[in-house]
């Protein structure tokens, strides 16, 4: 098995595993997957300099089609994070209203004895 074949098999394996786990994967799992696959793609590009990728074109296109699923899941995570941030900002806004510090314009002393 050639180095290129080995890399392609690894990329497909990692991608297929993430597709299987995508519904239950956390954003950390997805980020780790992206980092790992990026390393394999970088290695693929380094090997590509000396070998042709034409025989692997259909496999590469299939992997790229699956990227749409990952993008959709990333968008879901982004929307969840935006909702959490909006809730936090709203809570902070209401807290500021109730915790407003007042400055006294003047101070009165009662000096009666």
mmCIF file of N, CA and C in Angstrom:
data_model
loop_
_atom_site.group_PDB
_atom_site.id
_atom_site.type_symbol
_atom_site.label_atom_id
_atom_site.label_comp_id
_atom_site.label_asym_id
_atom_site.label_seq_id
_atom_site.Cartn_x
_atom_site.Cartn_y
_atom_site.Cartn_z
ATOM 1 N N UNK A 1 0.842 -1.169 0.000
ATOM 2 C CA UNK A 1 0.000 0.000 0.000
ATOM 3 C C UNK A 1 0.894 1.241 0.000
ATOM 4 N N UNK A 2 0.575 2.156 -0.873
ATOM 5 C CA UNK A 2 1.374 3.374 -0.979
ATOM 6 C C UNK A 2 1.045 4.337 0.167
ATOM 7 N N UNK A 3 1.938 5.264 0.358
ATOM 8 C CA UNK A 3 1.745 6.280 1.406
ATOM 9 C C UNK A 3 0.477 7.082 1.134
ATOM 10 N N UNK A 4 0.244 7.397 -0.131
ATOM 11 C CA UNK A 4 -0.942 8.158 -0.517
ATOM 12 C C UNK A 4 -2.218 7.373 -0.205
ATOM 13 N N UNK A 5 -2.201 6.091 -0.514
ATOM 14 C CA UNK A 5 -3.352 5.224 -0.232
ATOM 15 C C UNK A 5 -3.605 5.154 1.276
ATOM 16 N N UNK A 6 -2.544 5.044 2.039
ATOM 17 C CA UNK A 6 -2.656 4.983 3.492
ATOM 18 C C UNK A 6 -3.268 6.272 4.057
ATOM 19 N N UNK A 7 -2.824 7.397 3.549
ATOM 20 C CA UNK A 7 -3.348 8.688 4.015
ATOM 21 C C UNK A 7 -4.821 8.827 3.650
ATOM 22 N N UNK A 8 -5.169 8.458 2.426
ATOM 23 C CA UNK A 8 -6.570 8.534 1.992
ATOM 24 C C UNK A 8 -7.450 7.638 2.856
ATOM 25 N N UNK A 9 -6.984 6.442 3.154
ATOM 26 C CA UNK A 9 -7.748 5.533 4.010
ATOM 27 C C UNK A 9 -7.948 6.133 5.398
ATOM 28 N N UNK A 10 -6.913 6.759 5.912
ATOM 29 C CA UNK A 10 -7.012 7.364 7.245
ATOM 30 C C UNK A 10 -7.989 8.539 7.243
ATOM 31 N N UNK A 11 -7.930 9.373 6.224
ATOM 32 C CA UNK A 11 -8.854 10.509 6.119
ATOM 33 C C UNK A 11 -10.296 10.007 6.046
ATOM 34 N N UNK A 12 -10.526 8.991 5.224
ATOM 35 C CA UNK A 12 -11.872 8.428 5.102
ATOM 36 C C UNK A 12 -12.331 7.811 6.423
ATOM 37 N N UNK A 13 -11.437 7.116 7.084
ATOM 38 C CA UNK A 13 -11.780 6.476 8.348
ATOM 39 C C UNK A 13 -12.168 7.510 9.405
ATOM 40 N N UNK A 14 -11.374 8.534 9.546
ATOM 41 C CA UNK A 14 -11.643 9.586 10.534
ATOM 42 C C UNK A 14 -12.952 10.298 10.194
ATOM 43 N N UNK A 15 -13.149 10.582 8.924
ATOM 44 C CA UNK A 15 -14.367 11.270 8.480
ATOM 45 C C UNK A 15 -15.600 10.412 8.733
ATOM 46 N N UNK A 16 -15.538 9.153 8.367
ATOM 47 C CA UNK A 16 -16.683 8.260 8.571
ATOM 48 C C UNK A 16 -17.001 8.075 10.051
ATOM 49 N N UNK A 17 -15.965 8.003 10.874
ATOM 50 C CA UNK A 17 -16.189 7.869 12.314
ATOM 51 C C UNK A 17 -16.897 9.097 12.868
ATOM 52 N N UNK A 18 -16.503 10.269 12.412
ATOM 53 C CA UNK A 18 -17.148 11.490 12.902
ATOM 54 C C UNK A 18 -18.583 11.578 12.408
ATOM 55 N N UNK A 19 -18.838 11.141 11.203
ATOM 56 C CA UNK A 19 -20.216 11.146 10.702
ATOM 57 C C UNK A 19 -21.084 10.241 11.578
ATOM 58 N N UNK A 20 -20.538 9.104 11.960
ATOM 59 C CA UNK A 20 -21.268 8.180 12.830
ATOM 60 C C UNK A 20 -21.571 8.821 14.179
ATOM 61 N N UNK A 21 -20.617 9.561 14.724
ATOM 62 C CA UNK A 21 -20.751 10.161 16.053
ATOM 63 C C UNK A 21 -21.288 11.597 16.024
ATOM 64 N N UNK A 22 -21.622 12.121 14.870
ATOM 65 C CA UNK A 22 -21.944 13.537 14.723
ATOM 66 C C UNK A 22 -23.117 13.977 15.595
ATOM 67 N N UNK A 23 -24.135 13.155 15.726
ATOM 68 C CA UNK A 23 -25.303 13.531 16.516
ATOM 69 C C UNK A 23 -25.004 13.715 17.993
ATOM 70 N N UNK A 24 -24.055 12.964 18.505
ATOM 71 C CA UNK A 24 -23.735 13.043 19.932
ATOM 72 C C UNK A 24 -22.404 13.743 20.203
ATOM 73 N N UNK A 25 -21.753 14.197 19.162
ATOM 74 C CA UNK A 25 -20.438 14.833 19.322
ATOM 75 C C UNK A 25 -20.578 16.234 19.896
ATOM 76 N N UNK A 26 -19.659 16.578 20.782
ATOM 77 C CA UNK A 26 -19.620 17.933 21.328
ATOM 78 C C UNK A 26 -18.812 18.822 20.378
ATOM 79 N N UNK A 27 -18.845 20.112 20.656
ATOM 80 C CA UNK A 27 -18.064 21.019 19.820
ATOM 81 C C UNK A 27 -16.570 20.739 19.954
ATOM 82 N N UNK A 28 -16.154 20.235 21.104
ATOM 83 C CA UNK A 28 -14.742 19.890 21.309
ATOM 84 C C UNK A 28 -14.363 18.696 20.436
ATOM 85 N N UNK A 29 -15.255 17.694 20.386
ATOM 86 C CA UNK A 29 -15.011 16.533 19.531
ATOM 87 C C UNK A 29 -14.892 16.960 18.075
ATOM 88 N N UNK A 30 -15.764 17.856 17.664
ATOM 89 C CA UNK A 30 -15.745 18.330 16.280
ATOM 90 C C UNK A 30 -14.471 19.125 15.994
ATOM 91 N N UNK A 31 -14.050 19.934 16.946
ATOM 92 C CA UNK A 31 -12.812 20.702 16.773
ATOM 93 C C UNK A 31 -11.606 19.772 16.697
ATOM 94 N N UNK A 32 -11.593 18.742 17.540
ATOM 95 C CA UNK A 32 -10.497 17.766 17.500
ATOM 96 C C UNK A 32 -10.467 17.037 16.155
ATOM 97 N N UNK A 33 -11.645 16.689 15.657
ATOM 98 C CA UNK A 33 -11.738 16.026 14.356
ATOM 99 C C UNK A 33 -11.174 16.917 13.258
ATOM 100 N N UNK A 34 -11.566 18.167 13.266
ATOM 101 C CA UNK A 34 -11.092 19.101 12.235
ATOM 102 C C UNK A 34 -9.575 19.230 12.294
ATOM 103 N N UNK A 35 -9.023 19.326 13.497
ATOM 104 C CA UNK A 35 -7.570 19.436 13.646
ATOM 105 C C UNK A 35 -6.860 18.180 13.136
ATOM 106 N N UNK A 36 -7.397 17.013 13.512
ATOM 107 C CA UNK A 36 -6.771 15.755 13.089
ATOM 108 C C UNK A 36 -6.833 15.596 11.572
ATOM 109 N N UNK A 37 -8.004 15.880 11.021
ATOM 110 C CA UNK A 37 -8.138 15.711 9.575
ATOM 111 C C UNK A 37 -7.281 16.724 8.829
ATOM 112 N N UNK A 38 -7.131 17.908 9.383
ATOM 113 C CA UNK A 38 -6.275 18.918 8.764
ATOM 114 C C UNK A 38 -4.829 18.436 8.704
ATOM 115 N N UNK A 39 -4.387 17.751 9.744
ATOM 116 C CA UNK A 39 -3.024 17.204 9.736
ATOM 117 C C UNK A 39 -2.873 16.169 8.616
ATOM 118 N N UNK A 40 -3.884 15.314 8.466
ATOM 119 C CA UNK A 40 -3.822 14.298 7.413
ATOM 120 C C UNK A 40 -3.867 14.936 6.031
ATOM 121 N N UNK A 41 -4.671 15.971 5.868
ATOM 122 C CA UNK A 41 -4.748 16.653 4.566
ATOM 123 C C UNK A 41 -3.429 17.348 4.258
ATOM 124 N N UNK A 42 -2.805 17.927 5.261
ATOM 125 C CA UNK A 42 -1.495 18.562 5.071
ATOM 126 C C UNK A 42 -0.470 17.521 4.614
ATOM 127 N N UNK A 43 -0.514 16.354 5.236
ATOM 128 C CA UNK A 43 0.385 15.279 4.834
ATOM 129 C C UNK A 43 0.072 14.804 3.415
ATOM 130 N N UNK A 44 -1.220 14.750 3.104
ATOM 131 C CA UNK A 44 -1.641 14.362 1.751
ATOM 132 C C UNK A 44 -1.089 15.340 0.716
ATOM 133 N N UNK A 45 -1.163 16.615 1.014
ATOM 134 C CA UNK A 45 -0.662 17.625 0.087
ATOM 135 C C UNK A 45 0.852 17.527 -0.079
ATOM 136 N N UNK A 46 1.543 17.167 0.988
ATOM 137 C CA UNK A 46 2.999 16.998 0.898
ATOM 138 C C UNK A 46 3.343 15.814 0.004
ATOM 139 N N UNK A 47 2.589 14.730 0.125
ATOM 140 C CA UNK A 47 2.823 13.543 -0.706
ATOM 141 C C UNK A 47 2.371 13.814 -2.140
ATOM 142 N N UNK A 48 1.357 14.636 -2.280
ATOM 143 C CA UNK A 48 0.813 14.967 -3.602
ATOM 144 C C UNK A 48 1.867 15.589 -4.506
ATOM 145 N N UNK A 49 2.821 16.252 -3.931
ATOM 146 C CA UNK A 49 3.874 16.880 -4.729
ATOM 147 C C UNK A 49 4.589 15.853 -5.601
ATOM 148 N N UNK A 50 4.694 14.635 -5.091
ATOM 149 C CA UNK A 50 5.421 13.616 -5.843
ATOM 150 C C UNK A 50 4.496 12.609 -6.538
ATOM 151 N N UNK A 51 3.207 12.611 -6.202
ATOM 152 C CA UNK A 51 2.274 11.656 -6.803
ATOM 153 C C UNK A 51 1.017 12.373 -7.270
ATOM 154 N N UNK A 52 0.344 11.754 -8.216
ATOM 155 C CA UNK A 52 -0.858 12.328 -8.787
ATOM 156 C C UNK A 52 -2.088 11.886 -7.993
ATOM 157 N N UNK A 53 -3.039 12.809 -7.793
ATOM 158 C CA UNK A 53 -4.249 12.509 -7.028
ATOM 159 C C UNK A 53 -5.438 12.105 -7.899
ATOM 160 N N UNK A 54 -5.269 12.064 -9.200
ATOM 161 C CA UNK A 54 -6.375 11.747 -10.111
ATOM 162 C C UNK A 54 -7.055 10.420 -9.759
ATOM 163 N N UNK A 55 -6.328 9.363 -9.426
ATOM 164 C CA UNK A 55 -7.020 8.116 -9.072
ATOM 165 C C UNK A 55 -7.888 8.229 -7.814
ATOM 166 N N UNK A 56 -7.639 9.228 -7.011
ATOM 167 C CA UNK A 56 -8.363 9.402 -5.751
ATOM 168 C C UNK A 56 -9.425 10.496 -5.829
ATOM 169 N N UNK A 57 -9.648 11.015 -7.012
ATOM 170 C CA UNK A 57 -10.551 12.152 -7.179
ATOM 171 C C UNK A 57 -11.967 11.856 -6.671
ATOM 172 N N UNK A 58 -12.509 10.701 -6.980
ATOM 173 C CA UNK A 58 -13.878 10.389 -6.546
ATOM 174 C C UNK A 58 -13.954 10.270 -5.025
ATOM 175 N N UNK A 59 -12.939 9.705 -4.410
ATOM 176 C CA UNK A 59 -12.915 9.588 -2.947
ATOM 177 C C UNK A 59 -12.823 10.959 -2.292
ATOM 178 N N UNK A 60 -12.003 11.818 -2.872
ATOM 179 C CA UNK A 60 -11.849 13.173 -2.335
ATOM 180 C C UNK A 60 -13.156 13.938 -2.459
ATOM 181 N N UNK A 61 -13.828 13.825 -3.589
ATOM 182 C CA UNK A 61 -15.112 14.512 -3.788
ATOM 183 C C UNK A 61 -16.167 14.006 -2.805
ATOM 184 N N UNK A 62 -16.174 12.719 -2.539
ATOM 185 C CA UNK A 62 -17.122 12.146 -1.582
ATOM 186 C C UNK A 62 -16.862 12.712 -0.177
ATOM 187 N N UNK A 63 -15.608 12.836 0.182
ATOM 188 C CA UNK A 63 -15.252 13.410 1.488
ATOM 189 C C UNK A 63 -15.688 14.869 1.555
ATOM 190 N N UNK A 64 -15.467 15.600 0.476
ATOM 191 C CA UNK A 64 -15.857 17.006 0.453
ATOM 192 C C UNK A 64 -17.372 17.172 0.544
ATOM 193 N N UNK A 65 -18.127 16.252 -0.024
ATOM 194 C CA UNK A 65 -19.590 16.285 0.094
ATOM 195 C C UNK A 65 -20.015 16.103 1.547
ATOM 196 N N UNK A 66 -19.312 15.271 2.269
ATOM 197 C CA UNK A 66 -19.643 15.014 3.670
ATOM 198 C C UNK A 66 -19.336 16.224 4.561
ATOM 199 N N UNK A 67 -18.486 17.109 4.071
ATOM 200 C CA UNK A 67 -18.149 18.306 4.842
ATOM 201 C C UNK A 67 -19.370 19.179 5.091
ATOM 202 N N UNK A 68 -20.389 19.067 4.249
ATOM 203 C CA UNK A 68 -21.613 19.849 4.439
ATOM 204 C C UNK A 68 -22.281 19.482 5.768
ATOM 205 N N UNK A 69 -22.212 18.210 6.135
ATOM 206 C CA UNK A 69 -22.778 17.776 7.412
ATOM 207 C C UNK A 69 -22.037 18.424 8.580
ATOM 208 N N UNK A 70 -20.718 18.482 8.475
ATOM 209 C CA UNK A 70 -19.915 19.076 9.543
ATOM 210 C C UNK A 70 -20.180 20.576 9.643
ATOM 211 N N UNK A 71 -20.301 21.228 8.493
ATOM 212 C CA UNK A 71 -20.587 22.663 8.491
ATOM 213 C C UNK A 71 -21.938 22.943 9.150
ATOM 214 N N UNK A 72 -22.932 22.115 8.840
ATOM 215 C CA UNK A 72 -24.258 22.295 9.437
ATOM 216 C C UNK A 72 -24.195 22.130 10.953
ATOM 217 N N UNK A 73 -23.441 21.149 11.415
ATOM 218 C CA UNK A 73 -23.317 20.918 12.864
ATOM 219 C C UNK A 73 -22.575 22.079 13.529
ATOM 220 N N UNK A 74 -21.564 22.616 12.856
ATOM 221 C CA UNK A 74 -20.839 23.768 13.395
ATOM 222 C C UNK A 74 -21.759 24.982 13.500
ATOM 223 N N UNK A 75 -22.627 25.148 12.520
ATOM 224 C CA UNK A 75 -23.587 26.256 12.561
ATOM 225 C C UNK A 75 -24.545 26.072 13.736
ATOM 226 N N UNK A 76 -24.960 24.827 13.995
ATOM 227 C CA UNK A 76 -25.811 24.547 15.158
ATOM 228 C C UNK A 76 -25.114 24.955 16.447
ATOM 229 N N UNK A 77 -23.853 24.594 16.581
ATOM 230 C CA UNK A 77 -23.094 24.967 17.775
ATOM 231 C C UNK A 77 -22.966 26.483 17.895
ATOM 232 N N UNK A 78 -22.755 27.143 16.769
ATOM 233 C CA UNK A 78 -22.621 28.597 16.770
ATOM 234 C C UNK A 78 -23.921 29.248 17.243
ATOM 235 N N UNK A 79 -25.061 28.755 16.746
ATOM 236 C CA UNK A 79 -26.350 29.316 17.137
ATOM 237 C C UNK A 79 -26.630 29.079 18.623
ATOM 238 N N UNK A 80 -26.274 27.902 19.121
ATOM 239 C CA UNK A 80 -26.438 27.616 20.550
ATOM 240 C C UNK A 80 -25.599 28.585 21.386
ATOM 241 N N UNK A 81 -24.388 28.824 20.946
ATOM 242 C CA UNK A 81 -23.499 29.734 21.672
ATOM 243 C C UNK A 81 -24.041 31.159 21.640
ATOM 244 N N UNK A 82 -24.583 31.572 20.494
ATOM 245 C CA UNK A 82 -25.143 32.924 20.393
ATOM 246 C C UNK A 82 -26.337 33.087 21.335
ATOM 247 N N UNK A 83 -27.179 32.057 21.429
ATOM 248 C CA UNK A 83 -28.324 32.128 22.339
ATOM 249 C C UNK A 83 -27.860 32.228 23.787
ATOM 250 N N UNK A 84 -26.849 31.470 24.143
ATOM 251 C CA UNK A 84 -26.319 31.519 25.507
ATOM 252 C C UNK A 84 -25.725 32.893 25.808
ATOM 253 N N UNK A 85 -25.031 33.449 24.848
ATOM 254 C CA UNK A 85 -24.439 34.784 25.035
ATOM 255 C C UNK A 85 -25.542 35.825 25.192
ATOM 256 N N UNK A 86 -26.598 35.722 24.387
ATOM 257 C CA UNK A 86 -27.703 36.677 24.489
ATOM 258 C C UNK A 86 -28.390 36.583 25.851
ATOM 259 N N UNK A 87 -28.562 35.369 26.367
ATOM 260 C CA UNK A 87 -29.154 35.205 27.696
ATOM 261 C C UNK A 87 -28.264 35.837 28.755
ATOM 262 N N UNK A 88 -26.973 35.618 28.631
ATOM 263 C CA UNK A 88 -26.031 36.186 29.584
ATOM 264 C C UNK A 88 -26.061 37.709 29.533
ATOM 265 N N UNK A 89 -26.080 38.266 28.325
ATOM 266 C CA UNK A 89 -26.104 39.721 28.173
ATOM 267 C C UNK A 89 -27.398 40.313 28.730
ATOM 268 N N UNK A 90 -28.523 39.628 28.501
ATOM 269 C CA UNK A 90 -29.792 40.112 29.037
ATOM 270 C C UNK A 90 -29.779 40.074 30.554
ATOM 271 N N UNK A 91 -29.271 39.008 31.133
ATOM 272 C CA UNK A 91 -29.192 38.911 32.585
ATOM 273 C C UNK A 91 -28.283 40.000 33.153
ATOM 274 N N UNK A 92 -27.197 40.252 32.487
ATOM 275 C CA UNK A 92 -26.264 41.296 32.930
ATOM 276 C C UNK A 92 -26.919 42.672 32.852
ATOM 277 N N UNK A 93 -27.702 42.896 31.809
ATOM 278 C CA UNK A 93 -28.396 44.174 31.638
ATOM 279 C C UNK A 93 -29.381 44.399 32.784
ATOM 280 N N UNK A 94 -30.173 43.380 33.089
ATOM 281 C CA UNK A 94 -31.141 43.507 34.175
ATOM 282 C C UNK A 94 -30.452 43.657 35.523
ATOM 283 N N UNK A 95 -29.352 42.985 35.690
ATOM 284 C CA UNK A 95 -28.606 43.100 36.942
ATOM 285 C C UNK A 95 -28.085 44.521 37.116
ATOM 286 N N UNK A 96 -27.615 45.113 36.041
ATOM 287 C CA UNK A 96 -27.095 46.476 36.116
ATOM 288 C C UNK A 96 -28.196 47.460 36.502
ATOM 289 N N UNK A 97 -29.402 47.216 36.020
ATOM 290 C CA UNK A 97 -30.515 48.111 36.342
ATOM 291 C C UNK A 97 -30.817 48.059 37.836
ATOM 292 N N UNK A 98 -30.843 46.863 38.403
ATOM 293 C CA UNK A 98 -31.175 46.719 39.817
ATOM 294 C C UNK A 98 -30.011 47.045 40.749
ATOM 295 N N UNK A 99 -28.825 46.898 40.275
ATOM 296 C CA UNK A 99 -27.660 47.162 41.118
ATOM 297 C C UNK A 99 -27.062 48.545 40.880
ATOM 298 N N UNK A 100 -27.827 49.421 40.281
ATOM 299 C CA UNK A 100 -27.306 50.743 39.943
ATOM 300 C C UNK A 100 -26.897 51.474 41.223
ATOM 301 N N UNK A 101 -25.722 52.018 41.166
ATOM 302 C CA UNK A 101 -25.232 52.767 42.314
ATOM 303 C C UNK A 101 -25.671 54.215 42.182
ATOM 304 N N UNK A 102 -26.168 54.746 43.271
ATOM 305 C CA UNK A 102 -26.620 56.125 43.255
ATOM 306 C C UNK A 102 -25.577 56.992 43.929
ATOM 307 N N UNK A 103 -25.378 58.144 43.361
ATOM 308 C CA UNK A 103 -24.490 59.109 44.005
ATOM 309 C C UNK A 103 -25.371 60.164 44.663
ATOM 310 N N UNK A 104 -24.990 60.548 45.814
ATOM 311 C CA UNK A 104 -25.762 61.560 46.524
ATOM 312 C C UNK A 104 -25.324 62.935 46.062
ATOM 313 N N UNK A 105 -26.312 63.758 45.748
ATOM 314 C CA UNK A 105 -25.989 65.110 45.315
ATOM 315 C C UNK A 105 -25.598 65.979 46.504
ATOM 316 N N UNK A 106 -26.223 65.706 47.617
ATOM 317 C CA UNK A 106 -25.877 66.468 48.810
ATOM 318 C C UNK A 106 -26.079 65.583 50.021
ATOM 319 N N UNK A 107 -25.486 65.997 51.083
ATOM 320 C CA UNK A 107 -25.570 65.241 52.324
ATOM 321 C C UNK A 107 -26.160 66.171 53.397
ATOM 322 N N UNK A 108 -27.169 65.668 54.074
ATOM 323 C CA UNK A 108 -27.785 66.456 55.138
ATOM 324 C C UNK A 108 -27.425 65.845 56.486
ATOM 325 N N UNK A 109 -27.061 66.734 57.417
ATOM 326 C CA UNK A 109 -26.768 66.284 58.787
ATOM 327 C C UNK A 109 -27.789 66.888 59.722
ATOM 328 N N UNK A 110 -28.287 66.120 60.604
ATOM 329 C CA UNK A 110 -29.213 66.597 61.609
ATOM 330 C C UNK A 110 -28.395 66.933 62.852
ATOM 331 N N UNK A 111 -28.295 68.241 63.174
ATOM 332 C CA UNK A 111 -27.459 68.669 64.293
ATOM 333 C C UNK A 111 -28.279 69.085 65.534
ATOM 334 N N UNK A 112 -29.501 68.672 65.572
ATOM 335 C CA UNK A 112 -30.300 69.023 66.740
ATOM 336 C C UNK A 112 -29.879 68.174 67.925
ATOM 337 N N UNK A 113 -29.874 68.861 69.105
ATOM 338 C CA UNK A 113 -29.525 68.141 70.330
ATOM 339 C C UNK A 113 -30.632 68.233 71.313
#
